[in-house]
PDB file of C-alpha atoms in Angstrom:
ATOM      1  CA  UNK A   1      38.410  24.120  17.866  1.00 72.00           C
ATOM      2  CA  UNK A   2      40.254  21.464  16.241  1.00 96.00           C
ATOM      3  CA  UNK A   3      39.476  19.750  13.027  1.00 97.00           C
ATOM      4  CA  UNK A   4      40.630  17.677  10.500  1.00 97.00           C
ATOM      5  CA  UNK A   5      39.346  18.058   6.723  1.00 98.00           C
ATOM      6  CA  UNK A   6      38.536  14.751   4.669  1.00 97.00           C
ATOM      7  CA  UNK A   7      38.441  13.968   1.318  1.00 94.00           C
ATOM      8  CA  UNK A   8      35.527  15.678   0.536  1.00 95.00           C
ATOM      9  CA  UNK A   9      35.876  18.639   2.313  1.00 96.00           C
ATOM     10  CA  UNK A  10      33.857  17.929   5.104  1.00 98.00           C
ATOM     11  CA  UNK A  11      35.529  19.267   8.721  1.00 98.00           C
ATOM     12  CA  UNK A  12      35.564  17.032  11.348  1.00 98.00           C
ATOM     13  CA  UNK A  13      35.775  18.228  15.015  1.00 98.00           C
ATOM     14  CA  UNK A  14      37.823  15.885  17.422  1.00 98.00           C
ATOM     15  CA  UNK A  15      39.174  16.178  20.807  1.00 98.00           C
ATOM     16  CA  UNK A  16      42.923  14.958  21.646  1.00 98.00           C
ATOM     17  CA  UNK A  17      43.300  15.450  25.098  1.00 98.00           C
ATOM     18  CA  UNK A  18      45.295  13.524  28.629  1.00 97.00           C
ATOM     19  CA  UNK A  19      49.096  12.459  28.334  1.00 97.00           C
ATOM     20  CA  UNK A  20      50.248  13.376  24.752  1.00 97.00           C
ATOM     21  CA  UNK A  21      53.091  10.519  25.136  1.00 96.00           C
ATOM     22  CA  UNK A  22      50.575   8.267  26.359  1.00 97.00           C
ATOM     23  CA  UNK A  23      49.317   5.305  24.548  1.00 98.00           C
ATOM     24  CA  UNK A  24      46.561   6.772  22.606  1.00 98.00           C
ATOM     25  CA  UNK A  25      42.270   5.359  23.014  1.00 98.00           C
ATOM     26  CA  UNK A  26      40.200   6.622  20.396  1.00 98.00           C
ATOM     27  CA  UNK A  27      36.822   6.768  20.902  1.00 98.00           C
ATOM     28  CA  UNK A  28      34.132   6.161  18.291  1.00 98.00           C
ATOM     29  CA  UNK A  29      30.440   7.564  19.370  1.00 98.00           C
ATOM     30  CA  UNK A  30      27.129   6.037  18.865  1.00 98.00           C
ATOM     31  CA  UNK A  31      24.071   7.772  16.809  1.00 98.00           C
ATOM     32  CA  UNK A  32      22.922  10.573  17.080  1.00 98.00           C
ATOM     33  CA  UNK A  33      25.347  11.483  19.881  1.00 98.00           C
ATOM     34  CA  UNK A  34      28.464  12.736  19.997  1.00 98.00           C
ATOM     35  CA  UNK A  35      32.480  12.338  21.651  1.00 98.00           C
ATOM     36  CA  UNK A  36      30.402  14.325  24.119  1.00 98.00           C
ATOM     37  CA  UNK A  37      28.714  11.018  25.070  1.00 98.00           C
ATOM     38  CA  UNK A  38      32.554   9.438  25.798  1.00 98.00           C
ATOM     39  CA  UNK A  39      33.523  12.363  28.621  1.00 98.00           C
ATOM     40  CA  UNK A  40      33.574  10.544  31.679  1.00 98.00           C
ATOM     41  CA  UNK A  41      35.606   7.591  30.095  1.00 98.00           C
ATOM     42  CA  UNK A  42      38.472  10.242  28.395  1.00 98.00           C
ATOM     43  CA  UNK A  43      38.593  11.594  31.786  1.00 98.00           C
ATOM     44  CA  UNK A  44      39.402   8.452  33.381  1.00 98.00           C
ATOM     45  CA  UNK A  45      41.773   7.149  31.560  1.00 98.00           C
ATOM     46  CA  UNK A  46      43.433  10.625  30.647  1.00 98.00           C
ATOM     47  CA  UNK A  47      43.599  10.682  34.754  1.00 98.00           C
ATOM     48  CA  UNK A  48      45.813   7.109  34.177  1.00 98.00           C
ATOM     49  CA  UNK A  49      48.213   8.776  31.699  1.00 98.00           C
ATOM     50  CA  UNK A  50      46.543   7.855  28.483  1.00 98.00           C
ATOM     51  CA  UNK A  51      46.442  10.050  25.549  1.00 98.00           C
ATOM     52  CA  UNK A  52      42.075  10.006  24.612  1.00 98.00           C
ATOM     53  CA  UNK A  53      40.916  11.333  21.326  1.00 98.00           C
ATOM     54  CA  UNK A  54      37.588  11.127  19.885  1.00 98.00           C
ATOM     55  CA  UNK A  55      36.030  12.592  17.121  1.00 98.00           C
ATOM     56  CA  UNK A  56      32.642  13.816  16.195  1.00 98.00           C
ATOM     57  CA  UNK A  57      31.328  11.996  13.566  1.00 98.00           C
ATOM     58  CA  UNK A  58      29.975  13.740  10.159  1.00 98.00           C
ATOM     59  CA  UNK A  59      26.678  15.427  10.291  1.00 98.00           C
ATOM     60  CA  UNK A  60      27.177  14.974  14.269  1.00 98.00           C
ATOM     61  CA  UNK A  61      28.062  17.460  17.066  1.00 98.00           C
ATOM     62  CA  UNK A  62      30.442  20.222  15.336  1.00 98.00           C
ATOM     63  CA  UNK A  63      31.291  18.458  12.197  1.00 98.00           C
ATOM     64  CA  UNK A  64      29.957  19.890   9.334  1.00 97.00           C
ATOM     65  CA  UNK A  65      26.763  18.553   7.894  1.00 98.00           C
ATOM     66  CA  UNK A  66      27.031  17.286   4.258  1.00 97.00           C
ATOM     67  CA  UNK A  67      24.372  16.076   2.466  1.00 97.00           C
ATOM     68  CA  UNK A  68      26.309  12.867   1.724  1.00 95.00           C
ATOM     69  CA  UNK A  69      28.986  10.503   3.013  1.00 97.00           C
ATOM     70  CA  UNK A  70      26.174   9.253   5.542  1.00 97.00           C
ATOM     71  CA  UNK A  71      27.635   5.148   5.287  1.00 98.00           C
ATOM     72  CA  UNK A  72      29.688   2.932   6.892  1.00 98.00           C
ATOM     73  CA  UNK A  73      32.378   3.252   4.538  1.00 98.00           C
ATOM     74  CA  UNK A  74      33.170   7.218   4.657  1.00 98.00           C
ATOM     75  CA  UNK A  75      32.114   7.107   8.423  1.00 98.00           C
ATOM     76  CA  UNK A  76      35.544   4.369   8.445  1.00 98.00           C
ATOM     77  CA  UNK A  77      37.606   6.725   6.060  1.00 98.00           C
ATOM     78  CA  UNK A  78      36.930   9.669   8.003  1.00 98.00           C
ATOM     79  CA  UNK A  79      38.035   8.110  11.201  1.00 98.00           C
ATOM     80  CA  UNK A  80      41.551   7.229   9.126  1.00 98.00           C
ATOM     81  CA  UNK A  81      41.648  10.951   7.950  1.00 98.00           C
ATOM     82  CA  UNK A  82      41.551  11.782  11.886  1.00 98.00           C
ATOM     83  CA  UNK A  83      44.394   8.473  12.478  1.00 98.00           C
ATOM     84  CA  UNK A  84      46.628  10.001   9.693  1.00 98.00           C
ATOM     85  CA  UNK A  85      46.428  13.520  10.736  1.00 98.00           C
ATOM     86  CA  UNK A  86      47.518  13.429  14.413  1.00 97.00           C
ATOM     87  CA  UNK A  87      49.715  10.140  13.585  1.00 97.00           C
ATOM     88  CA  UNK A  88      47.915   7.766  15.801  1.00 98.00           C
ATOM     89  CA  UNK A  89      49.696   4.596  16.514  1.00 97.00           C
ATOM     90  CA  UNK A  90      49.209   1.081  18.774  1.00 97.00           C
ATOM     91  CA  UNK A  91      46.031   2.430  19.824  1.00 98.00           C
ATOM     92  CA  UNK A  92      43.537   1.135  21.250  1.00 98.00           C
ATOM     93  CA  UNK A  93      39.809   1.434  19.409  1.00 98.00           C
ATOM     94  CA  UNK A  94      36.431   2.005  21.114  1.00 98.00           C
ATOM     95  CA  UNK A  95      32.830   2.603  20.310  1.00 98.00           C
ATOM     96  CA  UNK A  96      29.562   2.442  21.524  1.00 98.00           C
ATOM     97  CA  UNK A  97      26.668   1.188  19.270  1.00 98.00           C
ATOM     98  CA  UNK A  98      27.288   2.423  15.404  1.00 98.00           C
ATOM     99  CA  UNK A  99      30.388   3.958  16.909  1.00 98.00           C
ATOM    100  CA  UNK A 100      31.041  -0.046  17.389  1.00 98.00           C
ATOM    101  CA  UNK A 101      30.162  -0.608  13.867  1.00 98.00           C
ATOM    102  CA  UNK A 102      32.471   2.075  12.539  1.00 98.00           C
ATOM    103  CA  UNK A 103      35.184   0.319  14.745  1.00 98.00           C
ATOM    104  CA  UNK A 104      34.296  -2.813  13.448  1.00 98.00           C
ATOM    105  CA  UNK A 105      34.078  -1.648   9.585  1.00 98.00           C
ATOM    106  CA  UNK A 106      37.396   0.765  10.207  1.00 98.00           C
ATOM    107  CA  UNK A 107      39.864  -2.481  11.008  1.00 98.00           C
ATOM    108  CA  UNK A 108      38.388  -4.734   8.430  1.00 98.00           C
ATOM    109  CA  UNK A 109      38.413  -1.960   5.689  1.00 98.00           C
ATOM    110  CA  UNK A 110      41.841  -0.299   6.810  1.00 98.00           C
ATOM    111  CA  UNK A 111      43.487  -2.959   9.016  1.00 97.00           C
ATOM    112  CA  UNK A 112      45.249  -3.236  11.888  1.00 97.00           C
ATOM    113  CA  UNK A 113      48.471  -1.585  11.706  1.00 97.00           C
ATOM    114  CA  UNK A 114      47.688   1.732  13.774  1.00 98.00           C
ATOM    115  CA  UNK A 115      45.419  -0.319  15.874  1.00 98.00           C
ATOM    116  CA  UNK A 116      46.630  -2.924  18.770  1.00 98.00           C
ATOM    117  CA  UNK A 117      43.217  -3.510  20.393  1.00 98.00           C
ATOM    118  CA  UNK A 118      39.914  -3.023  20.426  1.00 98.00           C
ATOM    119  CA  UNK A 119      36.615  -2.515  22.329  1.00 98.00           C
ATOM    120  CA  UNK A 120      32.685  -2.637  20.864  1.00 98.00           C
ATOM    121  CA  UNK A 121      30.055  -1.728  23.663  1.00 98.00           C
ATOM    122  CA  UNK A 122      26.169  -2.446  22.733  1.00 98.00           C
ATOM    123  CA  UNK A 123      27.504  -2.187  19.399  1.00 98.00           C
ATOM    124  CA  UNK A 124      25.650  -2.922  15.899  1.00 98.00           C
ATOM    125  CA  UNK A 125      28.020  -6.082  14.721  1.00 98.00           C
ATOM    126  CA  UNK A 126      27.193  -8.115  12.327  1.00 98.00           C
ATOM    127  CA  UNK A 127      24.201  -6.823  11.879  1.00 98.00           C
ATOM    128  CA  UNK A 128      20.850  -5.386  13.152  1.00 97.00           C
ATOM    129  CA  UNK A 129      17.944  -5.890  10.447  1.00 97.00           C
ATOM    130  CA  UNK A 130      16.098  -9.069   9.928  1.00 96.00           C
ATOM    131  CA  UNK A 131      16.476 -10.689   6.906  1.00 93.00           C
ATOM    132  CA  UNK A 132      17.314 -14.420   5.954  1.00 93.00           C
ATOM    133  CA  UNK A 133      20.701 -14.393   6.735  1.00 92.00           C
ATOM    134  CA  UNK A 134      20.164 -12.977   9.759  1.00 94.00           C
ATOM    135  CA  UNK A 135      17.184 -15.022  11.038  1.00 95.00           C
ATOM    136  CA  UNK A 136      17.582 -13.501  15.084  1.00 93.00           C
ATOM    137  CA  UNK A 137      17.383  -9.758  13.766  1.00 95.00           C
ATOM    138  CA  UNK A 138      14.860  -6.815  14.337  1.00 95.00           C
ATOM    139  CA  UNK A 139      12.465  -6.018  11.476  1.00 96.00           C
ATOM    140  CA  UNK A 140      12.715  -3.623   9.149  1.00 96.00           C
ATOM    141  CA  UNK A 141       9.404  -2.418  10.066  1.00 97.00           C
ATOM    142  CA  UNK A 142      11.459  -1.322  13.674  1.00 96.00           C
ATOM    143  CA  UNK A 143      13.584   1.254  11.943  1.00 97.00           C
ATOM    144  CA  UNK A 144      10.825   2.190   9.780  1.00 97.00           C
ATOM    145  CA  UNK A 145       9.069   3.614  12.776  1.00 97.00           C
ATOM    146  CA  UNK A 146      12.343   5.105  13.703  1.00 97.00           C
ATOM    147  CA  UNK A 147      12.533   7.348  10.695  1.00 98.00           C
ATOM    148  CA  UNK A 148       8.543   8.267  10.937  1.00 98.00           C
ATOM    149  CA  UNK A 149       8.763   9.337  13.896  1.00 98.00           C
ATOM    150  CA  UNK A 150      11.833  11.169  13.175  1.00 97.00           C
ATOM    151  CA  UNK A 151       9.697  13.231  10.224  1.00 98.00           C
ATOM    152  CA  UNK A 152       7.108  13.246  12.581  1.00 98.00           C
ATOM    153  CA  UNK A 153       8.808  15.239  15.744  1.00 98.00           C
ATOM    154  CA  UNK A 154      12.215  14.767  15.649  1.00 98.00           C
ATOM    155  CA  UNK A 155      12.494  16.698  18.668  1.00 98.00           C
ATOM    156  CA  UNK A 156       9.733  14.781  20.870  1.00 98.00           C
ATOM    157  CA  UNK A 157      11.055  11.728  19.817  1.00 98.00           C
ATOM    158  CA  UNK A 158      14.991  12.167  20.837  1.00 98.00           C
ATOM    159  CA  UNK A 159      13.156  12.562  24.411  1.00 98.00           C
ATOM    160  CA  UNK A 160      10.821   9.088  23.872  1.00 98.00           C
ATOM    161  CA  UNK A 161      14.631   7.219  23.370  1.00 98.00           C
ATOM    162  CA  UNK A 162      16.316   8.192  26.183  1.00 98.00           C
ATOM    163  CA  UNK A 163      13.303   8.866  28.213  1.00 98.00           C
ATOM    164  CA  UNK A 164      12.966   4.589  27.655  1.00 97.00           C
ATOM    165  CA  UNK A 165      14.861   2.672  26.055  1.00 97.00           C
ATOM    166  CA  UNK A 166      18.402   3.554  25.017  1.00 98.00           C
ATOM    167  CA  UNK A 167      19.222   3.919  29.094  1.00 98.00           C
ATOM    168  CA  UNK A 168      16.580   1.192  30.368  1.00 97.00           C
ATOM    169  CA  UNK A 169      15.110   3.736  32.054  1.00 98.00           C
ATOM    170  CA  UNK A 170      11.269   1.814  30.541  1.00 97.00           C
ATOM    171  CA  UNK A 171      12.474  -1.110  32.957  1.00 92.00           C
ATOM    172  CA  UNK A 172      10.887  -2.375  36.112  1.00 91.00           C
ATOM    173  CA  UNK A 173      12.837  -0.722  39.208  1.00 90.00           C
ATOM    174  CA  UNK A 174      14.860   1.620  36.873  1.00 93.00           C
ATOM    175  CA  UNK A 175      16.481   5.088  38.159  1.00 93.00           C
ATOM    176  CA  UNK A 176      16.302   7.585  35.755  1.00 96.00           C
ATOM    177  CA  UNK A 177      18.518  10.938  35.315  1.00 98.00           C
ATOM    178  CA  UNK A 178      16.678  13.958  34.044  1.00 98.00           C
ATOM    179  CA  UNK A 179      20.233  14.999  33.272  1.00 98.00           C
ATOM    180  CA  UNK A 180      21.365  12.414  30.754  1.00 98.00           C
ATOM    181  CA  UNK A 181      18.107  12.360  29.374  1.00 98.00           C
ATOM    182  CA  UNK A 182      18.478  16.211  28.905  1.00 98.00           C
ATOM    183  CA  UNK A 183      22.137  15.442  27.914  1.00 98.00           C
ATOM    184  CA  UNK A 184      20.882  12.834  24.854  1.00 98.00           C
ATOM    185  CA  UNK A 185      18.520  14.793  23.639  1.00 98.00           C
ATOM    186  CA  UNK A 186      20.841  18.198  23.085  1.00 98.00           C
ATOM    187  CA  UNK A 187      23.133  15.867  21.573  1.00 98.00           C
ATOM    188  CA  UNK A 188      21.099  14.417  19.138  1.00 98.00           C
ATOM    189  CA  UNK A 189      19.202  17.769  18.182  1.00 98.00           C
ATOM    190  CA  UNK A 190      22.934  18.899  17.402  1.00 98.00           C
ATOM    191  CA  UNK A 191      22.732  16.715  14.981  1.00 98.00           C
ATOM    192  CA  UNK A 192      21.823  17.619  11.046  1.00 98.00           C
ATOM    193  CA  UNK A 193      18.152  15.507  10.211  1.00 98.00           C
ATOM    194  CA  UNK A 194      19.680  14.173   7.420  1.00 98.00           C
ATOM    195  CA  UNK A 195      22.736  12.727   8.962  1.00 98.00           C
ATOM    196  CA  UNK A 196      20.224  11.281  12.063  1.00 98.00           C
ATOM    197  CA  UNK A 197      18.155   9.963   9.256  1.00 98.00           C
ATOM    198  CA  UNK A 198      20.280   8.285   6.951  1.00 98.00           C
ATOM    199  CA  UNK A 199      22.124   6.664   9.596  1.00 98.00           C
ATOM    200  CA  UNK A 200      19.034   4.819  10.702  1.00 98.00           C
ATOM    201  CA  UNK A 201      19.571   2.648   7.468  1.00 97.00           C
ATOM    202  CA  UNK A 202      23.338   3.017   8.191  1.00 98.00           C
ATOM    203  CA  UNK A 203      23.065   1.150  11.616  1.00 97.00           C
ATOM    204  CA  UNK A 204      20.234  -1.498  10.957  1.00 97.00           C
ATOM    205  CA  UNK A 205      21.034  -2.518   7.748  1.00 97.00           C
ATOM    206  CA  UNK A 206      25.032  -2.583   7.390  1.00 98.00           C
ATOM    207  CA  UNK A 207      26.506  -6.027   7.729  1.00 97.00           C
ATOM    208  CA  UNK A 208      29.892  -6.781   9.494  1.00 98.00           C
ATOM    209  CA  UNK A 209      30.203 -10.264   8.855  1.00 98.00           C
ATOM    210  CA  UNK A 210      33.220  -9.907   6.590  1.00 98.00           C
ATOM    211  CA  UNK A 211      34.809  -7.215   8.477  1.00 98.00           C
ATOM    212  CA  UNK A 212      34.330  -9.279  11.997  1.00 98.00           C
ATOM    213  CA  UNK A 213      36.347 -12.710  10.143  1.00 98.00           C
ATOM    214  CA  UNK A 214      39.236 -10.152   9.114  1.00 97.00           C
ATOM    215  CA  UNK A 215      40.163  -8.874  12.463  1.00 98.00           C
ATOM    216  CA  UNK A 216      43.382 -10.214  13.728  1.00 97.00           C
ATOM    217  CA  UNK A 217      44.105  -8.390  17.059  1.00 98.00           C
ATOM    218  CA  UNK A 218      41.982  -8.653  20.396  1.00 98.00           C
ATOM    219  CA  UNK A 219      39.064  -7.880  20.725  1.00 98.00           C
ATOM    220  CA  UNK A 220      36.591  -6.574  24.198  1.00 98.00           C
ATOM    221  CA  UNK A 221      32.741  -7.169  23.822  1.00 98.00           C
ATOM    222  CA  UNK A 222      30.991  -5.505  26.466  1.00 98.00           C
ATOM    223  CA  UNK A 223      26.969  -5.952  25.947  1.00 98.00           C
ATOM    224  CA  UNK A 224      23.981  -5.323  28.113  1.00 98.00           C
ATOM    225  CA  UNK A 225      22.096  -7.923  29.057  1.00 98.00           C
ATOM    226  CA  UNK A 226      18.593  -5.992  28.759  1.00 97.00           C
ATOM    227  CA  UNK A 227      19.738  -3.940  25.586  1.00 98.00           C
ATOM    228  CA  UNK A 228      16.595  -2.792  23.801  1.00 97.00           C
ATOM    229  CA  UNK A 229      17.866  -1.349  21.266  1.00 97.00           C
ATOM    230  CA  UNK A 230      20.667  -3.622  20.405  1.00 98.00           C
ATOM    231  CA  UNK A 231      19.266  -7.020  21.209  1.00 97.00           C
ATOM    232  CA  UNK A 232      22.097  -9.189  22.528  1.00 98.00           C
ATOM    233  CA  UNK A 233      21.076 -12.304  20.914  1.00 96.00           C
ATOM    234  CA  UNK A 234      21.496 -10.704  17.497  1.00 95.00           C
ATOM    235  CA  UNK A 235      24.748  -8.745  18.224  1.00 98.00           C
ATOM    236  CA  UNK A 236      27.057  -9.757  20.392  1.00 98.00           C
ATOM    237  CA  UNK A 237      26.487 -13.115  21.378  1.00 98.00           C
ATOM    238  CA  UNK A 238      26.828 -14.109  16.902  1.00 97.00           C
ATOM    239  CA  UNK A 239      29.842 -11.396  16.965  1.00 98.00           C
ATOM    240  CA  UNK A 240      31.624 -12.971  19.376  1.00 98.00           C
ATOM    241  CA  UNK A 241      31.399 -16.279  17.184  1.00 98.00           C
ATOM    242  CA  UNK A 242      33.121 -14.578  13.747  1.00 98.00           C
ATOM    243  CA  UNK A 243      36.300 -12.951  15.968  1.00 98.00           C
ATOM    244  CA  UNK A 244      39.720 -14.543  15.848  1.00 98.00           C
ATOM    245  CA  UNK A 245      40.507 -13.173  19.597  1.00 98.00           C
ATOM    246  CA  UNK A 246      37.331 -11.717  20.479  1.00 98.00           C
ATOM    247  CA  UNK A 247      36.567 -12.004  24.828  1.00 98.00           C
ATOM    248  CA  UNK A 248      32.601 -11.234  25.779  1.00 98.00           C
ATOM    249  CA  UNK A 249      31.257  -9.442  28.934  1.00 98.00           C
ATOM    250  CA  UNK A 250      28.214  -9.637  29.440  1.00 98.00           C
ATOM    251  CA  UNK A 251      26.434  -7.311  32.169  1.00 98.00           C
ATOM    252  CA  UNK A 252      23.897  -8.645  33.520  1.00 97.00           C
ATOM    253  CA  UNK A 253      20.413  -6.323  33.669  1.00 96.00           C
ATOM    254  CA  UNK A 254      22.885  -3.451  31.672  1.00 97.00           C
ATOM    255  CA  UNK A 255      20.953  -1.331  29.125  1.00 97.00           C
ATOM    256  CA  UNK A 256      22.120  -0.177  26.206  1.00 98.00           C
ATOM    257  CA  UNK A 257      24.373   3.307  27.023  1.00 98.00           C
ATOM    258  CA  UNK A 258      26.377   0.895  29.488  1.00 98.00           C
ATOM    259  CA  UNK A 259      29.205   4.190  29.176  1.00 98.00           C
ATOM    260  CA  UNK A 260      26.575   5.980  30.753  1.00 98.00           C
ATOM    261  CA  UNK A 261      24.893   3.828  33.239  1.00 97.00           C
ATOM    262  CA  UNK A 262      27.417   1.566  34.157  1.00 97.00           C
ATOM    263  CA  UNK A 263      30.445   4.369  34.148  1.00 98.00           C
ATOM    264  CA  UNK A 264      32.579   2.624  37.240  1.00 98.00           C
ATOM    265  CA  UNK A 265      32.554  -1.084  35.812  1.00 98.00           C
ATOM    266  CA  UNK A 266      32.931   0.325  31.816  1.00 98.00           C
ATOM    267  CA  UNK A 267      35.892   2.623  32.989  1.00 98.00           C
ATOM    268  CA  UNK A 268      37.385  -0.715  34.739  1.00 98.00           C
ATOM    269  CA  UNK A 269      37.191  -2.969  31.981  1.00 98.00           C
ATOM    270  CA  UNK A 270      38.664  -0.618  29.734  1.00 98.00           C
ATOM    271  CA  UNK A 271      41.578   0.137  31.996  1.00 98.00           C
ATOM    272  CA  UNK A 272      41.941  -3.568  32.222  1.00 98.00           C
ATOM    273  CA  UNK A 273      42.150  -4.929  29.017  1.00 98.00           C
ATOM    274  CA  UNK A 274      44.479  -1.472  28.094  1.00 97.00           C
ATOM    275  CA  UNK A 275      47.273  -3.177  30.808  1.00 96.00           C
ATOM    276  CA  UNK A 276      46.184  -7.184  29.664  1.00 94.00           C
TER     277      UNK A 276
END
């Protein structure tokens, strides 16, 4: 398998598959999943002559699990190590959820120069925790459950969030799949405890702000409009405000894992703003 080895020794896995002259899409994950979670997307668009990559991020699917690095910052630094060591160019940027965050926190704290677009879906931006600048977030005592009930049953509760929340499944007239339930949860038990923990803090309480005012290239917000576990209100609709050339789309009655539950219309939109 391949891998790339960062600064501090830690391996991280990534795929780089499609059209290897294509214009490259690099995928950024959301916790605690990994570039598993991105499939049927990289098989679209590798189908429309696109080179996809995406990697798995540290502590996640078959990266190694440090103890440390589990921030914003190294999360950003190893996506550059993986940008630097296949020579990735005018790409376009995506992630889902933190993997939106680590988008967001990559072009602020490395620029734009190897990046010519960019998409965020349900993603964390600016920022997730309540406090007074940030009058519209979730409190603390949210994520705080979060990590009890991780130390609790981590495995019982990576079934509770995708058996409700993370694909809507909780809502009035829902559909649910036993197989992308099945599929979140082996993903997320892939995924070292301390990595899953940390990034609990990582997600809620890192702030964008700065990093959303920097951004100087396009920019793709896709949101749900019944997110539960990235409120719209908080993300999205007061990112969209701090972009330069940010464009918003909202879904209307989309969950959260909008790659996963709204694969036809996500798959669209990306192909779409790749040829705007």
């Amino acid at each position: 398998m391949p891998f790339v080895t960062t600064k501090d020794k830690t391996e991280i896995f990534y795929k780089d598959v499609g059209n290897p002259s294509g214009k490259p899409v690099v995928f950024s994950h959301g916790w605690p999943l990994n570039s598993d979670n991105w499939e049927n997307q990289m098989f679209f668009l590798g189908q429309h002559g696109y080179r996809v990559i995406a990697h798995d991020r540290r502590g996640h699917g078959r990266s190694s699990q440090p103890w440390g690095g589990n921030d914003m910052d190294t999360y950003s630094d190893d996506l550059l190590a993986v940008f630097e060591h296949l020579d990735i160019k005018d790409a376009m940027l995506v992630g889902h959820s933190t993997g939106g965050g680590e988008v967001i926190r990559f072009l602020g704290r490395h620029g734009t120069s190897r990046v010519s677009k960019a998409v965020i879906v349900g993603a964390i931006p600016p920022v997730m925790v309540l406090k007074d600048s940030n009058p519209l977030g979730l409190p603390k005592s949210v994520f705080d459950g979060f990590r009890s009930a991780m130390i609790a049953d981590r495995a019982q509760f990576f079934l509770d969030v995708p058996t409700g929340p993370f694909f809507g499944y909780n809502l009035p007239g829902a559909k649910s799949s036993q197989g992308l339930i099945q599929s979140w949860w082996q993903q997320g038990m892939m995924c070292s405890f301390k990595s899953a923990y940390d990034c609990i803090s990582v997600f809620s309480e890192t702030d964008m702000t700065k990093d959303l005012k920097k951004i100087d290239i396009p920019v793709l917000i896709l949101h749900g409009e019944l997110d539960q576990i990235v409120p719209i209100r908080a993300s999205a609709l007061e990112g969209i405000k701090l972009l330069q050339k940010g464009t918003l789309k909202v879904y209307p009655g989309g969950a959260h894992a909008l790659p996963n539950t709204a694969v036809d219309e996500v798959n669209g939109d990306l192909l779409a703003f790749l040829k705007s």
